[in-house]
Short mmCIF file of C-alpha atoms in Angstrom, two decimals:
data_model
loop_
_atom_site.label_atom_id
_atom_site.label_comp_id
_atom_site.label_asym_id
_atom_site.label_seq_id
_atom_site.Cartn_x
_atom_site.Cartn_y
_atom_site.Cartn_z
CA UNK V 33 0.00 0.00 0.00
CA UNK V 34 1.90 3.74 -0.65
CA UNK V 35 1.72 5.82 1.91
CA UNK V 36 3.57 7.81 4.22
CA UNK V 37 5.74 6.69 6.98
CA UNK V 38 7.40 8.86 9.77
CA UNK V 39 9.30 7.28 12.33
CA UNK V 40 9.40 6.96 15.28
CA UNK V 41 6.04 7.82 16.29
CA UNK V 42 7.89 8.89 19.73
CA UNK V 43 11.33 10.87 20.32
CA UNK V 44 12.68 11.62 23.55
CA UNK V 45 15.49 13.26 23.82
CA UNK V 46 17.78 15.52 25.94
CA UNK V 47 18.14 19.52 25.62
CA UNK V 48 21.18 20.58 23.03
CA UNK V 49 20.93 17.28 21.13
CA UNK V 50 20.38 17.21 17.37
CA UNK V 51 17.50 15.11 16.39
CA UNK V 52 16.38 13.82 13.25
CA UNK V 53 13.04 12.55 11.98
CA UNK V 54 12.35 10.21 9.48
CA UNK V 55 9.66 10.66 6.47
CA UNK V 56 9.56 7.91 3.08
CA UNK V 57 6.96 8.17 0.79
CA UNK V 58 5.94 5.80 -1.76
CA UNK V 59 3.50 7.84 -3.26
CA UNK V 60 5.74 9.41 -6.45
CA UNK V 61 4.76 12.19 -5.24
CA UNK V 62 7.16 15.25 -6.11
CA UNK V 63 6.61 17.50 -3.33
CA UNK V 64 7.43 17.06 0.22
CA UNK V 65 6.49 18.71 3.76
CA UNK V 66 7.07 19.38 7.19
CA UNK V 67 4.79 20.96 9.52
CA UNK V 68 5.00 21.49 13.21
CA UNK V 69 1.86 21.32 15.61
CA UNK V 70 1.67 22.31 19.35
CA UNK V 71 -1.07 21.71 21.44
CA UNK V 72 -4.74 23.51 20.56
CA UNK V 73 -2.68 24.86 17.48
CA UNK V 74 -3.04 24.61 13.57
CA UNK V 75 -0.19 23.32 11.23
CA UNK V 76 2.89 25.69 10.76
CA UNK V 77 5.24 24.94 7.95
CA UNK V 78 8.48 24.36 8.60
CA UNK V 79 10.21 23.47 4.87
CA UNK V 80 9.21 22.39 2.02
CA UNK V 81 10.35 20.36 -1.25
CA UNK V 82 9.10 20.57 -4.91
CA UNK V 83 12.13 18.82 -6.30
CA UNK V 84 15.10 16.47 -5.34
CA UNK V 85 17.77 18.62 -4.39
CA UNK V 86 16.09 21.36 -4.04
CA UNK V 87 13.91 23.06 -1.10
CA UNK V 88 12.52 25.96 0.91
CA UNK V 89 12.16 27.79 3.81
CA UNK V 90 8.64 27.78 5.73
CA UNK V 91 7.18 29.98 8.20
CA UNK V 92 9.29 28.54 11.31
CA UNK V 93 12.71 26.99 9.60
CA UNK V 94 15.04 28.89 12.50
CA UNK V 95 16.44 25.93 14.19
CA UNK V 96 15.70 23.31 11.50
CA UNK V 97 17.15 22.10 8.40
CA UNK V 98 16.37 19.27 5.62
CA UNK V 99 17.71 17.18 2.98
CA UNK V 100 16.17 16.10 -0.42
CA UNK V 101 18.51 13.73 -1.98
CA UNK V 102 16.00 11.45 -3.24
CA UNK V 103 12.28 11.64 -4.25
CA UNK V 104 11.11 9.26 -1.90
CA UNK V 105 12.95 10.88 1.26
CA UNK V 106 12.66 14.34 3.56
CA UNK V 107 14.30 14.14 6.96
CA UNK V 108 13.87 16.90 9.25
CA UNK V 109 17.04 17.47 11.87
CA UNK V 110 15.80 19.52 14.80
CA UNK V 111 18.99 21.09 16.05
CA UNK V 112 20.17 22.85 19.36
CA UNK V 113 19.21 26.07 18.14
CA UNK V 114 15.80 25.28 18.32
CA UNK V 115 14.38 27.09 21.25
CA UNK V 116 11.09 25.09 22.50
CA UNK V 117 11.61 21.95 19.91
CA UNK V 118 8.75 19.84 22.24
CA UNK V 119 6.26 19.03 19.54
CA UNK V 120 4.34 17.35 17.01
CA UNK V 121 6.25 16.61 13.76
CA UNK V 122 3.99 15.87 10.64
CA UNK V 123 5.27 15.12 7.13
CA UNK V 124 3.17 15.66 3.97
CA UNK V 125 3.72 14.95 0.25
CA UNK V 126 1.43 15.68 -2.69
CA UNK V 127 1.54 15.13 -6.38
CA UNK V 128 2.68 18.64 -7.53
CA UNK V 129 3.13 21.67 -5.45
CA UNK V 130 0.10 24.05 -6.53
CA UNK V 131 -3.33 23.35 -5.20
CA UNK V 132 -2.79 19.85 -4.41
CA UNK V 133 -4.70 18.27 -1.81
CA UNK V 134 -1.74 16.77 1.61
CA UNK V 135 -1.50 13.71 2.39
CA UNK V 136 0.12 13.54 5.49
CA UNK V 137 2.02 10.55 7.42
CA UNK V 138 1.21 9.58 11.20
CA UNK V 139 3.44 12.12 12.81
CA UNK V 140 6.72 12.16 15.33
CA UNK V 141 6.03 13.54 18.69
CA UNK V 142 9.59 14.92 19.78
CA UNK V 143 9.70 15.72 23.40
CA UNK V 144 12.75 17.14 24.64
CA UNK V 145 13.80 17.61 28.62
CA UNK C 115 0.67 37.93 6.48
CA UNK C 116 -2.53 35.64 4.56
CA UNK C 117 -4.59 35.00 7.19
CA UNK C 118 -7.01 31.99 7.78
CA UNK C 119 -9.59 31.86 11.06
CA UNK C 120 -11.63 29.63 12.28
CA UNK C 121 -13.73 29.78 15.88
CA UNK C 122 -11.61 27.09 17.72
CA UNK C 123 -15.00 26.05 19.46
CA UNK C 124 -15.61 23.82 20.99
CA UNK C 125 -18.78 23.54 18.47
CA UNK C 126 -21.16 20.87 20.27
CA UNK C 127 -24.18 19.39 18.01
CA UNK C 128 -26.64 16.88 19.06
CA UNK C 129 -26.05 13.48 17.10
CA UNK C 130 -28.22 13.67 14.05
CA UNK C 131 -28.08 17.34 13.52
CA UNK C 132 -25.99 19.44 11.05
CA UNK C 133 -23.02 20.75 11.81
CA UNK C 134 -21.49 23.94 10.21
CA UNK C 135 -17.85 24.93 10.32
CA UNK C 136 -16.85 28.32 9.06
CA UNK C 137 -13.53 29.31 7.71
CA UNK C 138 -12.50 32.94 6.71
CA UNK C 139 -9.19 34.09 4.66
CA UNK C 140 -7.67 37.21 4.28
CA UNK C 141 -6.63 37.01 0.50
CA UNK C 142 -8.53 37.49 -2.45
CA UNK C 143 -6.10 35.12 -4.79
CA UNK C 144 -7.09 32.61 -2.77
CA UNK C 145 -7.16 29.73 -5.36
CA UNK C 146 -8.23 26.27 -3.53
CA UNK C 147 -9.90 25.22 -0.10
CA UNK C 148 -9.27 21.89 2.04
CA UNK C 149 -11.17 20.87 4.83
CA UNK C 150 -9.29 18.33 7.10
CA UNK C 151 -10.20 16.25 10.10
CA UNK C 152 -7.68 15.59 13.07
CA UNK C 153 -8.82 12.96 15.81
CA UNK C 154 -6.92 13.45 18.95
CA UNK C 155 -3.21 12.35 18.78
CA UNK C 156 -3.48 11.59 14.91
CA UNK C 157 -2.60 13.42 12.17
CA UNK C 158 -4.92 15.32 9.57
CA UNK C 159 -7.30 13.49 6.95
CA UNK C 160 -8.49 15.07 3.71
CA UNK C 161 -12.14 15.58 4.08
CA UNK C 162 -13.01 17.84 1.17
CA UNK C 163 -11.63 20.08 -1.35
CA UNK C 164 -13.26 22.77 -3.46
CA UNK C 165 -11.91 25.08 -6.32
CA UNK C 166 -15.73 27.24 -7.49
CA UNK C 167 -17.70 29.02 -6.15
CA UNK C 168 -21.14 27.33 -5.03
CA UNK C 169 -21.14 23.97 -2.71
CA UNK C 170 -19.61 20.52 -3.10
CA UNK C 171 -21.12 16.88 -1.49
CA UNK C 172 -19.56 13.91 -0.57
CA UNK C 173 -22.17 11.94 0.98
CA UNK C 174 -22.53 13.58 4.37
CA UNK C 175 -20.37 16.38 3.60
CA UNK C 176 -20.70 19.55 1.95
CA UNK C 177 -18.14 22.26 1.10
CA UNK C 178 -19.46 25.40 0.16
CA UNK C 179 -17.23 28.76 -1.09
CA UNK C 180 -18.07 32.04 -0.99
CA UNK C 181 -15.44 33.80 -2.98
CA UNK C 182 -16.74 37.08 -2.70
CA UNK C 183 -17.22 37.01 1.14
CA UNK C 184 -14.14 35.09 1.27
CA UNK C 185 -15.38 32.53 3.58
CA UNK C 186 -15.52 28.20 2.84
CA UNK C 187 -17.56 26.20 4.55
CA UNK C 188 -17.88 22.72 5.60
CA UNK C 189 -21.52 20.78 6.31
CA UNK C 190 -22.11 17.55 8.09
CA UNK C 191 -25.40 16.38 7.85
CA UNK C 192 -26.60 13.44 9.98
CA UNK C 193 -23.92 14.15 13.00
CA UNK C 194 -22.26 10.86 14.36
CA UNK C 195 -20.85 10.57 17.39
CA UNK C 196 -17.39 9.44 15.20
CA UNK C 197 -17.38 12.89 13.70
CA UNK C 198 -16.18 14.13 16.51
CA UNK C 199 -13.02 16.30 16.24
CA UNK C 200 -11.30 18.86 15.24
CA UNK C 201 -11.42 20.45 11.73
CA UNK C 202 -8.85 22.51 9.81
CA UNK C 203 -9.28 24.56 6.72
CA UNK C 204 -6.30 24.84 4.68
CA UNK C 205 -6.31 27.40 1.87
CA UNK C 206 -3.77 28.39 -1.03
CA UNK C 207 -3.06 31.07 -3.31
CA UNK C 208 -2.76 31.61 -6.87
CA UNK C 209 1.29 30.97 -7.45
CA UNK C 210 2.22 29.60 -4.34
CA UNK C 211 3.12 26.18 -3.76
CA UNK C 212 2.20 26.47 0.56
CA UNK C 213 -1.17 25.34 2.25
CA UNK C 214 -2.11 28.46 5.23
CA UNK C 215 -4.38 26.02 7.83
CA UNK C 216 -6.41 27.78 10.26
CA UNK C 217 -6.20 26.74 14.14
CA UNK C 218 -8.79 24.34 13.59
CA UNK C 219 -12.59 23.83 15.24
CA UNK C 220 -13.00 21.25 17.94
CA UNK C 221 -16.26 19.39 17.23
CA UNK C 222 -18.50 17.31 19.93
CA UNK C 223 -21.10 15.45 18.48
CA UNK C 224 -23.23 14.70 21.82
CA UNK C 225 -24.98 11.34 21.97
#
C-alpha cells in the first residue's frame, strides 16, 4: 500500500541534542512537507520540497534544516538552536506543489527535557 | 501575512443534527480550499476540497465557497458521534506552492 511513513512515532530526547526525523513516501509524489503542531494549534510549515535537491524555507525553519537527496525521502534534523523543539512533527507529500490536496504521514512527537 | 480563522470552538451538536464549520481568509487570490479532520493524537485526513464558487457533497459532507465574502464552509449532515473532532481549513493562493491552515474547530457530536 503507498503511503507515508514517519518514524518513530515517539522521540525523547535531551536539551542541546540534534534530532532527526524520518519521512519515506511511496506515493511518487514530487513535493514534500514538514509541519509542526503544538497543542490547541493549527499546522505551521516548517520546509518544504518541490524537487530532489532542491527546497525551501517555511514559516518557522530557524532551528531546523532538511535534505532532499531522493524523491522518496525528507528528513527533518531539529537542532540545538531550536528554542522550544517539544512538539508534534507531521510530514506531507502531494503530487505537484500548486493546489494539491496533503497527504500527510502519522506524525513524530519529539519531546525534549 | 494571509490570514485563515476559524472559531476554535468547541462547536457541540446533538447526534443527528448538522453541523457547520466556518472558515475565513484574508486574500482574495485565494485559489483552492481543504477541509481536514484531526482525531486526537493523529494526524490530519483530507475531508473535502473545493476550487468554485457554489457547494460541493460527498455523501454527508458539503463544502461550500463564498469567494466574494471570502469565507468556505464545511456541512455535516446526519452528526455521528465518530465525527467528533477537530477540523482545519487549509487554503492556497494563486502561485504559491504552501497550504495556510487555520487553528482548527473542535467538534463534539453529543450522543
Amino acid at each position: 500500500d503507498g503511503g507515508i511513513t514517519q518514524s518513530p512515532k515517539y522521540l525523547f530526547r535531551k536539551e542541546g541534542q540534534n534530532v532527526t526525523l524520518s519521512c519515506e513516501q511511496n506515493l511518487n509524489h514530487d513535493a514534500m512537507y514538514w509541519y509542526r503542531q503544538d497543542p490547541g494549534q493549527g499546522l505551521r510549515l516548517i520546509y518544504y520540497s518541490q524537487i530532489v535537491n532542491d527546497f525551501q524555507k517555511g514559516d518557522i525553519a530557524e532551528g531546523y534544516s532538511v535534505s532532499r537527496e531522493k524523491k522518496e525521502s525528507f528528513p527533518l534534523t531539529v537542532t540545538s538552536a531550536q528554542k522550544n523543539p517539544t512538539a508534534f512533527y507531521l510530514c506531507a507529500s502531494s503530487p505537484r506543489a500548486i493546489s494539491s490536496p496533503l497527504h500527510f504521514g502519522n506524525g513524530t512527537r519529539l519531546t525534549v527535557t | 501575512q494571509k490570514e485563515v480563522e476559524q472559531n476554535s470552538g468547541p462547536l457541540s451538536v446533538p447526534e443527528g443534527a448538522i453541523a457547520s464549520l466556518n472558515c475565513t481568509y484574508s486574500d482574495r487570490g485565494s485559489q483552492s480550499f481543504f477541509w481536514y479532520r484531526q482525531y486526537s493524537g493523529k494526524s490530519p485526513e483530507l475531508i473535502m476540497f473545493i476550487y468554485s464558487n457554489g457547494d460541493k457533497e460527498d455523501g454527508r459532507f458539503t463544502a461550500q465557497l463564498n469567494k466574494a465574502s471570502q469565507y468556505v464552509s464545511l456541512l455535516i449532515r446526519d452528526s455521528q458521534p465518530s465525527d467528533s473532532a477537530t477540523y482545519l481549513c487549509a487554503v492556497s493562493y494563486f502561485g504559491n506552492e504552501k497550504l495556510t491552515f487555520g487553528t482548527g474547530t473542535r467538534l463534539t457530536i453529543i450522543p
